[in-house]
Short mmCIF file of C-alpha atoms and ligand atoms in Angstrom, two decimals:
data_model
loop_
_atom_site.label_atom_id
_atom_site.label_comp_id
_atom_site.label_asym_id
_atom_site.label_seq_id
_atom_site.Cartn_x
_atom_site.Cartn_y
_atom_site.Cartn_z
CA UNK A 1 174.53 143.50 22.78
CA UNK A 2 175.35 141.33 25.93
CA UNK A 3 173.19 141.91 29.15
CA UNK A 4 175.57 144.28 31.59
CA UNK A 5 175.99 142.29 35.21
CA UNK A 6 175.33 145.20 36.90
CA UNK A 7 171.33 144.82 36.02
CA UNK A 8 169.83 142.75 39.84
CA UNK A 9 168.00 139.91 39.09
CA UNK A 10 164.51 141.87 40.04
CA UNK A 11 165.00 144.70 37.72
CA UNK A 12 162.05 145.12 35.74
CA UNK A 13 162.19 145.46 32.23
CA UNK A 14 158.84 146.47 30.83
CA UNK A 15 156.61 148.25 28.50
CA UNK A 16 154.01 150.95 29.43
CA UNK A 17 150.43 152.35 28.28
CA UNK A 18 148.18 155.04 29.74
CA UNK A 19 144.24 153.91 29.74
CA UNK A 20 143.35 157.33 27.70
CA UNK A 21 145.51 156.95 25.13
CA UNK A 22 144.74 153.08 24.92
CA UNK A 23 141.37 152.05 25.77
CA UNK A 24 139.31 153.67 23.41
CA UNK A 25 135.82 155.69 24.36
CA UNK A 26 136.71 157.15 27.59
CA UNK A 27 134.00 159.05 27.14
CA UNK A 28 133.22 160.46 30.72
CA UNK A 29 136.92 162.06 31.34
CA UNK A 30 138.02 165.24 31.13
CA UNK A 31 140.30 164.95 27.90
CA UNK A 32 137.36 163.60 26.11
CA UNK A 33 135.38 166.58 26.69
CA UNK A 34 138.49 168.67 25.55
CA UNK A 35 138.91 166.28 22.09
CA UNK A 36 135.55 167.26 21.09
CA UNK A 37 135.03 171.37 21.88
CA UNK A 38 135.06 173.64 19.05
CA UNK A 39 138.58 175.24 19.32
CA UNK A 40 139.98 172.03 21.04
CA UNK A 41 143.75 171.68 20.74
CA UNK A 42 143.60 167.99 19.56
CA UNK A 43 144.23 167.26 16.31
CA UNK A 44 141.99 164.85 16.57
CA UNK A 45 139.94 162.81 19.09
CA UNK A 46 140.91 159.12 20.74
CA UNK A 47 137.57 157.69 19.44
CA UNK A 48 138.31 154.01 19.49
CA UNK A 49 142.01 154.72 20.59
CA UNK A 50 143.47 150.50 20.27
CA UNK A 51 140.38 149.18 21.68
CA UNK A 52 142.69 147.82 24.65
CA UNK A 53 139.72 147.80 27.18
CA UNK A 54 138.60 144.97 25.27
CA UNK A 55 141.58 143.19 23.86
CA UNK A 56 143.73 143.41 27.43
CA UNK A 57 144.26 139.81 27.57
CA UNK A 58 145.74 139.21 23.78
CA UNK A 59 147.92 142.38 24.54
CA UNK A 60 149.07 141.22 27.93
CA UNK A 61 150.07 137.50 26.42
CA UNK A 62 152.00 139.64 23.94
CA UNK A 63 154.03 141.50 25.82
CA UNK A 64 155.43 138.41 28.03
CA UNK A 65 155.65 136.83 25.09
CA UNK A 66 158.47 139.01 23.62
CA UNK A 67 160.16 138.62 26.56
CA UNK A 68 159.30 141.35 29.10
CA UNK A 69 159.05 141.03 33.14
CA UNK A 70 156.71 144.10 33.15
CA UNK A 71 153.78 145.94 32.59
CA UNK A 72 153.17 149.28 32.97
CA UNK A 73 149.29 150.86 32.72
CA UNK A 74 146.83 153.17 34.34
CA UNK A 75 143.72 152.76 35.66
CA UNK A 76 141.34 155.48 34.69
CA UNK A 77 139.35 157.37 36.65
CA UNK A 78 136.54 158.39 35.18
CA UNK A 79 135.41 155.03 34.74
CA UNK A 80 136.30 153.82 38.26
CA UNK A 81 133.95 156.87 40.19
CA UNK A 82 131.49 157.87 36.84
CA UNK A 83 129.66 160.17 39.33
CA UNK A 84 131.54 161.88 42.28
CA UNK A 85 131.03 159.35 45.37
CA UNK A 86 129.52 156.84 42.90
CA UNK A 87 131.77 153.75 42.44
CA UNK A 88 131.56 151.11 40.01
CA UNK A 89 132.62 147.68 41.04
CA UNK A 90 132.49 146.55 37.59
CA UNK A 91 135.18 148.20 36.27
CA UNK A 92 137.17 147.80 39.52
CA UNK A 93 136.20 144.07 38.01
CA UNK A 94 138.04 144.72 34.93
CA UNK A 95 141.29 146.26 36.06
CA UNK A 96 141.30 142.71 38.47
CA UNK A 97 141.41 141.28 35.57
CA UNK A 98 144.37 142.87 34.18
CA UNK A 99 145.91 142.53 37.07
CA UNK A 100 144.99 138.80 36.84
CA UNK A 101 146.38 138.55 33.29
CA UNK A 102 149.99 140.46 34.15
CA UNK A 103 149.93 137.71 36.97
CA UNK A 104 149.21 134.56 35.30
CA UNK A 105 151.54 135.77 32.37
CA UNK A 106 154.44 136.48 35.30
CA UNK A 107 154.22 140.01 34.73
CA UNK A 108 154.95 142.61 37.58
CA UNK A 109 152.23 145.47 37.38
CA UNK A 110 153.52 149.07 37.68
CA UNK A 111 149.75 150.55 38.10
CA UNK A 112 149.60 154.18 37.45
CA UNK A 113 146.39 155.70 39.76
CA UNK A 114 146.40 158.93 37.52
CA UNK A 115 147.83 159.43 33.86
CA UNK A 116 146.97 162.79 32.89
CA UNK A 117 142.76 162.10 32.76
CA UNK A 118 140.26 162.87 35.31
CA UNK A 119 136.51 162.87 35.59
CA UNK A 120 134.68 165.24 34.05
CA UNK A 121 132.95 166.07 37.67
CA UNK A 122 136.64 166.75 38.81
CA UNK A 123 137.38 169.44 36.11
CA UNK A 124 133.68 171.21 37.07
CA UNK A 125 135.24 170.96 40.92
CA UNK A 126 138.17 173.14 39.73
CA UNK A 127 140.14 170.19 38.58
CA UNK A 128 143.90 170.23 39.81
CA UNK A 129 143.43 173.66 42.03
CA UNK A 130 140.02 172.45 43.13
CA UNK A 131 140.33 172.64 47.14
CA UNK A 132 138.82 169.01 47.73
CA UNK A 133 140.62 167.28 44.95
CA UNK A 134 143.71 166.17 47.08
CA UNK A 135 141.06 164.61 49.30
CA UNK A 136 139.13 163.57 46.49
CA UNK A 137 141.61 161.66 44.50
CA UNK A 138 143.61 159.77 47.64
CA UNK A 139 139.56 158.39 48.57
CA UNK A 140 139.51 156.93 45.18
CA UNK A 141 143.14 155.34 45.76
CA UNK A 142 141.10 154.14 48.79
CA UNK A 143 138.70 152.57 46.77
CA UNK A 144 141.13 150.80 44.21
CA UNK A 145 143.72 149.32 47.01
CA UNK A 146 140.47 147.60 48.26
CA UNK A 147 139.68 145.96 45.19
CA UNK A 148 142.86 145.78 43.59
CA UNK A 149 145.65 146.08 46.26
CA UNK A 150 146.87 142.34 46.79
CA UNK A 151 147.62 142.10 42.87
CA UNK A 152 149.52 145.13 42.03
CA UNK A 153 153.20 145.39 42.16
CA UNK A 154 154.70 148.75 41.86
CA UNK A 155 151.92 152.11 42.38
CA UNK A 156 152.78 155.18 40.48
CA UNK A 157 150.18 158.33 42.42
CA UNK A 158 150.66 160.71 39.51
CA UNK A 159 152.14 160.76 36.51
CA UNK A 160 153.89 163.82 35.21
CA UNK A 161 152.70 166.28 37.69
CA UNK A 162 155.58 168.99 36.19
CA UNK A 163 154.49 168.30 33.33
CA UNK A 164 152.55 171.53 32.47
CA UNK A 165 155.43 174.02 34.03
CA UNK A 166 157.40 172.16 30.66
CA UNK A 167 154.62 172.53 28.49
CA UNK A 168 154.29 176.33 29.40
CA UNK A 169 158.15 177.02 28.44
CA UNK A 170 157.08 176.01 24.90
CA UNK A 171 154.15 178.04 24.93
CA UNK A 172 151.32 175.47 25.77
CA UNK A 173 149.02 176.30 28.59
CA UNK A 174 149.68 178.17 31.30
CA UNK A 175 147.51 180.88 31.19
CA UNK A 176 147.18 182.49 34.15
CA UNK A 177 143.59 181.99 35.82
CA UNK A 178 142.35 185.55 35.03
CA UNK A 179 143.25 184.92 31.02
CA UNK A 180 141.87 181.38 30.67
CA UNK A 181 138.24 182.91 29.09
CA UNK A 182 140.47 184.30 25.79
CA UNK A 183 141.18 180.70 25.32
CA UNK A 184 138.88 179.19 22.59
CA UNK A 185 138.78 175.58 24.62
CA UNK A 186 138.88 176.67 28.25
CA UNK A 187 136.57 179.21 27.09
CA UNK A 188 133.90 176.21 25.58
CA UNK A 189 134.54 174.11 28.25
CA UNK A 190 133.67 176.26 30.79
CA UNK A 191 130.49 176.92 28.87
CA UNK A 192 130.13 173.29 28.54
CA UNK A 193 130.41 172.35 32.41
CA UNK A 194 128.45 175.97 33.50
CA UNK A 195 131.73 177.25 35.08
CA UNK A 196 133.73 180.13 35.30
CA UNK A 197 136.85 180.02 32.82
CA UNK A 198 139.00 180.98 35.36
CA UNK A 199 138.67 177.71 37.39
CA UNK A 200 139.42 175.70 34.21
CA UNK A 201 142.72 173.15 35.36
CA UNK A 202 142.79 170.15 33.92
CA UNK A 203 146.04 168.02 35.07
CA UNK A 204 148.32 168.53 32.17
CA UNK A 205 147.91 172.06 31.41
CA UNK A 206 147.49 174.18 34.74
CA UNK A 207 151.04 175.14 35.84
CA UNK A 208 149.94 177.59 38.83
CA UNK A 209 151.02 177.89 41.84
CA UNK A 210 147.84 176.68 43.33
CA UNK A 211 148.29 173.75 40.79
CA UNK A 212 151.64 172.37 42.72
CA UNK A 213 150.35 172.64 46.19
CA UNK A 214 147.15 170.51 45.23
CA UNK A 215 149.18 168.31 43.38
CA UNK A 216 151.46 167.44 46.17
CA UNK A 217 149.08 167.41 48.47
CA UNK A 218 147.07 164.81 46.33
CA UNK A 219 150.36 162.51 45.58
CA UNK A 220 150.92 162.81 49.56
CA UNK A 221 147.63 161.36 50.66
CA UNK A 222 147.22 159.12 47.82
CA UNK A 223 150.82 157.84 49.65
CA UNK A 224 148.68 157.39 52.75
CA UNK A 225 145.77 156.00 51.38
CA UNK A 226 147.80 152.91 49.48
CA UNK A 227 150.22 152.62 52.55
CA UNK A 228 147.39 152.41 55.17
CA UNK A 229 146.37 149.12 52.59
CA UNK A 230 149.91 147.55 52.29
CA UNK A 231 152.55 149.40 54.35
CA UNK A 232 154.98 147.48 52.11
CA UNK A 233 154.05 148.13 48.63
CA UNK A 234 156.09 150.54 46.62
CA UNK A 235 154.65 153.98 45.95
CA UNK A 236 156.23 156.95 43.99
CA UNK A 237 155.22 159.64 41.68
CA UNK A 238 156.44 159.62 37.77
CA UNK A 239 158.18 162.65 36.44
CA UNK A 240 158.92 164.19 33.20
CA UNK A 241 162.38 164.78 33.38
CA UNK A 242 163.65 166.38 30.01
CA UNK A 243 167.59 167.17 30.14
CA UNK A 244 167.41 170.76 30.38
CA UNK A 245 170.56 172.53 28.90
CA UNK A 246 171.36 176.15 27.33
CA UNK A 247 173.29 177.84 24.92
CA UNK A 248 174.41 181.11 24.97
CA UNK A 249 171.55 183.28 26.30
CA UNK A 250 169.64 180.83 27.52
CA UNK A 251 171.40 180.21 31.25
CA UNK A 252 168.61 182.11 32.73
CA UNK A 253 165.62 180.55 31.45
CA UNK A 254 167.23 177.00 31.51
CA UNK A 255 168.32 177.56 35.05
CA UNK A 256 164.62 178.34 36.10
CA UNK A 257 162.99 175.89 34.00
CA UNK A 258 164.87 173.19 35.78
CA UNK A 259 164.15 174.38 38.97
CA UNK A 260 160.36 174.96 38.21
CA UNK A 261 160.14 171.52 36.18
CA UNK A 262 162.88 169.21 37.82
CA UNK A 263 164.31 170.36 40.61
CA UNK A 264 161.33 171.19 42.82
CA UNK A 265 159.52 167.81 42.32
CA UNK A 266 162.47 165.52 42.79
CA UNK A 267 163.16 167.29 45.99
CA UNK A 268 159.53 167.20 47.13
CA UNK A 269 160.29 163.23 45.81
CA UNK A 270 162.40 162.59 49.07
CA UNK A 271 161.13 160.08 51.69
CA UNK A 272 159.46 158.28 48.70
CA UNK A 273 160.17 154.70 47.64
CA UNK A 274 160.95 155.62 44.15
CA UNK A 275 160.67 158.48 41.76
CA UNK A 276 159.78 157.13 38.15
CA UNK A 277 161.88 158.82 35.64
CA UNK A 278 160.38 159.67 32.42
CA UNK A 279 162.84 160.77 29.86
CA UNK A 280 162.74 161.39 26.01
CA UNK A 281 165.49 163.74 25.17
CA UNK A 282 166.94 167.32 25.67
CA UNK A 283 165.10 170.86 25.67
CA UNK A 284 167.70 173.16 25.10
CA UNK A 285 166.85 177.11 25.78
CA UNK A 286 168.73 180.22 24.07
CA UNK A 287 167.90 183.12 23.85
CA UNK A 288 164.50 183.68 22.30
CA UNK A 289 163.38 180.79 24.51
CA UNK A 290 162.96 177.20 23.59
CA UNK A 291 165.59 176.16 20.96
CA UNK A 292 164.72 174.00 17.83
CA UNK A 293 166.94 171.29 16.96
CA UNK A 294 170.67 171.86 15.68
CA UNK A 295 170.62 172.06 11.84
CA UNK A 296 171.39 168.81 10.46
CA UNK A 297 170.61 166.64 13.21
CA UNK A 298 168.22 163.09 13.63
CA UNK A 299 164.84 164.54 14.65
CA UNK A 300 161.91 162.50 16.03
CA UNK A 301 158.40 163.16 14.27
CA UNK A 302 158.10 165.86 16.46
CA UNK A 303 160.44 167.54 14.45
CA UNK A 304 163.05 167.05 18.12
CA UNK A 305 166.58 166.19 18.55
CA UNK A 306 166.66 162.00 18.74
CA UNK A 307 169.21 162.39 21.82
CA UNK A 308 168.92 159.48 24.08
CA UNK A 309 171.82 160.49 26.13
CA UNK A 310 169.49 162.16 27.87
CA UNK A 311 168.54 159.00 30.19
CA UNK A 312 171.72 158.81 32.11
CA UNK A 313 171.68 162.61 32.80
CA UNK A 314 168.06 162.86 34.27
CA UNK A 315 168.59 159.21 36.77
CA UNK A 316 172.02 160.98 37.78
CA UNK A 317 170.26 164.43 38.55
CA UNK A 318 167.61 161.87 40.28
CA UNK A 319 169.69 160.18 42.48
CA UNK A 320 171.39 163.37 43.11
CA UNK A 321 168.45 165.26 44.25
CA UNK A 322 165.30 162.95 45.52
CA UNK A 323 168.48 160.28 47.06
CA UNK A 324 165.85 157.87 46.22
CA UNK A 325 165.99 154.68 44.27
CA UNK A 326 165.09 155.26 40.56
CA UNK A 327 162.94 153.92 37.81
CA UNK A 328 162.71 154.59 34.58
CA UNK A 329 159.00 153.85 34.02
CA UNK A 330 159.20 155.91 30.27
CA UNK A 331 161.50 156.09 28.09
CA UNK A 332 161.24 156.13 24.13
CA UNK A 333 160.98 157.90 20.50
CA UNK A 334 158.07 158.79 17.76
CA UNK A 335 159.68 157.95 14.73
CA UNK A 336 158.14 155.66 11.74
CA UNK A 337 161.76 154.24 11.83
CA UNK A 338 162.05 151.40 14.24
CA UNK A 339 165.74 150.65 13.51
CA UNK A 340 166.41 154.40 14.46
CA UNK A 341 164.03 152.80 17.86
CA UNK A 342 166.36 150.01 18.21
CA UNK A 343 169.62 152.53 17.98
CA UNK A 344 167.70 155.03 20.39
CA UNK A 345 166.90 151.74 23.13
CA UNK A 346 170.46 150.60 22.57
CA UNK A 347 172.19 154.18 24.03
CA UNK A 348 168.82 154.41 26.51
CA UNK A 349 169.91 151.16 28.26
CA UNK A 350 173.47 151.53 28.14
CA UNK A 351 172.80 154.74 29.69
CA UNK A 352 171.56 152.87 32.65
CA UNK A 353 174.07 150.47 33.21
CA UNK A 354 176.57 153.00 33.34
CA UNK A 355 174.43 154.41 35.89
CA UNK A 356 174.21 150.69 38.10
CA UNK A 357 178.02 150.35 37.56
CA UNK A 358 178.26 153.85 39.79
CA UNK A 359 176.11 151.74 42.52
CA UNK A 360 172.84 154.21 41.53
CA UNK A 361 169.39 152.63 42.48
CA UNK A 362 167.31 151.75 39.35
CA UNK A 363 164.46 149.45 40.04
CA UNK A 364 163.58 149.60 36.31
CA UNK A 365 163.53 150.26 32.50
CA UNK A 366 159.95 150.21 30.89
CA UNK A 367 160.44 151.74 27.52
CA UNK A 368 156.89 153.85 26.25
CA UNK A 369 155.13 152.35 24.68
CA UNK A 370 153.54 149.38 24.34
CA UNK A 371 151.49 149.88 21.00
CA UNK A 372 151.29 153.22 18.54
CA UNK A 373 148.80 154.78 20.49
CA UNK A 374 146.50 158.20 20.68
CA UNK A 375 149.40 161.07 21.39
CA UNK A 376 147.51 163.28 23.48
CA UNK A 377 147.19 166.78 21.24
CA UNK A 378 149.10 164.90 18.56
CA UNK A 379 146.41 162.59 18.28
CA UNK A 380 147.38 159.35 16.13
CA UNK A 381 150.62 160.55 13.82
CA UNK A 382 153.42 159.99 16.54
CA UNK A 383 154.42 156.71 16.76
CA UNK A 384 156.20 155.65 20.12
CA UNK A 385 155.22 151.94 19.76
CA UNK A 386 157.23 148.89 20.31
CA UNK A 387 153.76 147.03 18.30
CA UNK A 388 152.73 148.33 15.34
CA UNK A 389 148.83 148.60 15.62
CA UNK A 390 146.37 149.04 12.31
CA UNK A 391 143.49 150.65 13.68
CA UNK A 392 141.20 149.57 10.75
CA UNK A 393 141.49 146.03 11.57
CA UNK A 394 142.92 146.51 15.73
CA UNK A 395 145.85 144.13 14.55
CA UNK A 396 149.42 143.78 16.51
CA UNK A 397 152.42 143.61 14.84
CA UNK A 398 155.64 143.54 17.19
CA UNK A 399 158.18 146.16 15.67
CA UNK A 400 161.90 145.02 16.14
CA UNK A 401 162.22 147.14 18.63
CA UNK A 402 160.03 144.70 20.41
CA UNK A 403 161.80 141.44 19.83
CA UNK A 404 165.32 143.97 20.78
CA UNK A 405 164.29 145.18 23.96
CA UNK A 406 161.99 141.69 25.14
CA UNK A 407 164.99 139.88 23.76
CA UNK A 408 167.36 141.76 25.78
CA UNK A 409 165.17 141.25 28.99
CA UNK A 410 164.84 137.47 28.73
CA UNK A 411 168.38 137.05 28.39
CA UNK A 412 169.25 139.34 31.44
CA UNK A 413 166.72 136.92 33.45
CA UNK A 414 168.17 133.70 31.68
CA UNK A 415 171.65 134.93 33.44
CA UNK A 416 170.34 134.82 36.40
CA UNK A 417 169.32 131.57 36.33
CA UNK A 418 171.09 129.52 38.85
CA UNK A 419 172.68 126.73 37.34
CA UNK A 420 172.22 123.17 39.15
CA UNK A 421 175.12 122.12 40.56
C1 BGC B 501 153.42 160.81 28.91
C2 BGC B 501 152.82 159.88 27.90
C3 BGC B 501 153.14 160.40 26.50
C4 BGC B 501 154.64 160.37 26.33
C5 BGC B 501 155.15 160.74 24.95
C6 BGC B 501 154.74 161.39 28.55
O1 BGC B 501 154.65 162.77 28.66
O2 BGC B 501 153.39 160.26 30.20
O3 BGC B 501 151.45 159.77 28.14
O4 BGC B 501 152.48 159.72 25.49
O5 BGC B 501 155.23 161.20 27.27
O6 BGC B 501 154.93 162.07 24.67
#
């Protein structure tokens, strides 16, 4: 595969991680708590996770090594503010030295403030409909651009805020306030943190209406709060951005679920930098609901259609709606197959050239994920890794994927490279 000339020389081809499902022992966020209730929804918990916290500088060396320009992570949290209003400049410390590594490795950072986890002090606050939490989280964006802001390269507020209105149309989450106590975990966690059940919303699973506005309002003064730092940096939410489609019977329910999930959040995108596009596939709805795959069809390990048209159709519905530049900032498969990775990355990318060719803004393609890594409810079976990790030993093997895709990206510098005359 030759590198289209429609890619500018500053696109960023990269790879991307999220602290949770990397670092390992995250023990003072809110997920953690969740891993470990009795009637928890994880199949099992991150424990160790890839020990990244401590191996960051062997990973980062890898991925330039293959080849990418990139690096996509999050900073978490929990660790950054342990206590509400308590800070710890040591770990601030350690995500400067990331940053430090992406740099001296010529590595742009795309820094995600929030991926999904949040201290546990947050979630006993009322978590993501919490009335101070907007405040809350754009004091600790504060905090980080004063530590951290000269060294990172792209910031990413929140990642996936419509996440959980997606999550709900397949039946996970989204019980309404009054309901959450006849949920086995919101039920023990509420125990756990001596709150009412009711006021149980962590980030990925509370898809109220109280949950957008504090959402928004959080992503718009987290905007503020890295602007008033460096006016100039780039700052945009990430979005889960399935390609929503029907068939007969399902016009209805696909027609709202785009609005609820899409629609409303790439609108809300507008006077942004960027929107990050985060795309794995289709969700098709019919209609009993949610549709499982066509008979016969690839599926991932999630038992889902492999359709990686999906990429073009969710940057075009982007750029249709937010009239923002783009970037893909995830993108990838769970499947123990890596060439059926490679095939995926191949119609992925292409998918975004044809979109450059039509003079579309994309900044970007960082493919998830860096390593096989902790899968959220999925725990460790799914694997969405570029690197192969064995988490008996913590070794790295790059997947071919990984020499494909950082291949492809140091070629489409190379031909940028100005010859002398
Ligand atoms: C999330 C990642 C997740 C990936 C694959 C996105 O929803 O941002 O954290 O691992 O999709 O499911």
């Amino acid at each position: 595969m030759t590198v289209s000339p429609f890619f500018p020389p500053d696109f960023l081809w990269g790879v991307a991680s999220a602290a949770h499902q990397v670092e390992g022992n995250n023990v003072n966020s809110d997920t953690w708590l969740l891993e470990h209730l009795p009637g928890t929804i994880f199949a099992e918990p991150s424990g160790d996770a890839v020990d990244h916290y401590h191996r960051y500088r062997e990973d980062i060396a890898m991925i330039a090594g293959l080849g990418f320009t990139s690096y996509r992570f999050s900073l978490e949290w929990a660790r950054i503010e342990p206590e509400e209003g308590h800070f710890s400049v040591a770990e601030l410390d350690h995500y400067r030295r990331m940053l430090e590594a992406c740099r001296d490795h010529g590595l742009t950072p795309v820094v995600t403030f929030h991926h999904f986890t949040s201290p546990r002090w947050l979630l006993a606050m009322g978590g993501w409909e919490g009335p101070r939490t907007a405040e809350l989280f754009a004091r600790y964006c504060d905090r980080v651009m004063t530590h951290l802001g000269d060294l990172i390269g792209v910031a990413c507020t929140l990642n996936e805020p419509n996440l959980p209105w997606l999550l709900e149309s397949f039946g996970i989450g989204g019980e309404a306030p009054e309901n959450r106590v006849s949920v086995p975990m919101w039920a023990a966690a509420a125990e756990r943190l001596g709150v009412d059940a009711s006021t149980v919303a962590p980030f990925q699973f509370c898809s109220t209406e109280a949950g957008f506005a504090v959402k928004l309002a959080a992503h718009r003064a987290a905007t503020a709060a890295i602007k008033a730092h460096r006016p100039g940096l780039q700052v945009g939410w990430t979005l889960a951005n399935s390609d929503i489609q029907s068939i007969e019977g399902g016009r209805e329910l696909a027609d709202r679920v785009r609005r609820d999930v899409n629609e409303r959040f790439l609108e809300a995108s507008r006077g942004d930098d960027f929107v990050g596009i985060q795309t794995y596939g289709r969700t098709v709805y019919g209609p009993d609901g949610h549709a499982p795959a066509p008979e016969g069809v690839e599926v991932n390990q999630m038992g889902e259609e492999i359709y990686p048209q999906a990429l073009e159709a969710t940057i075009r519905e982007a750029h249709r709606i937010a009239g923002i530049p783009v970037m893909v900032t995830e993108n990838g498969l769970a499947t123990e197959d890596d060439a059926q990775r490679v095939a995926y990355l191949q119609v992925a990318v292409d998918g975004v050239a044809a979109c450059l060719a039509d003079g579309i803004d994309v900044r970007g393609y960082i493919a998830w994920t860096a390593f096989d890594n902790f899968e959220w409810i999925f725990g460790y079976r799914p694997k969405f890794g570029l690197i192969a990790v064995d988490r008996g030993t913590q070794e790295r093997t790059p997947k071919e994927s990984a020499h494909w895709l950082g291949g492809f990206a140091r070629e489409h510098a190379l031909s940028h490279v100005t010859q002398p005359a």
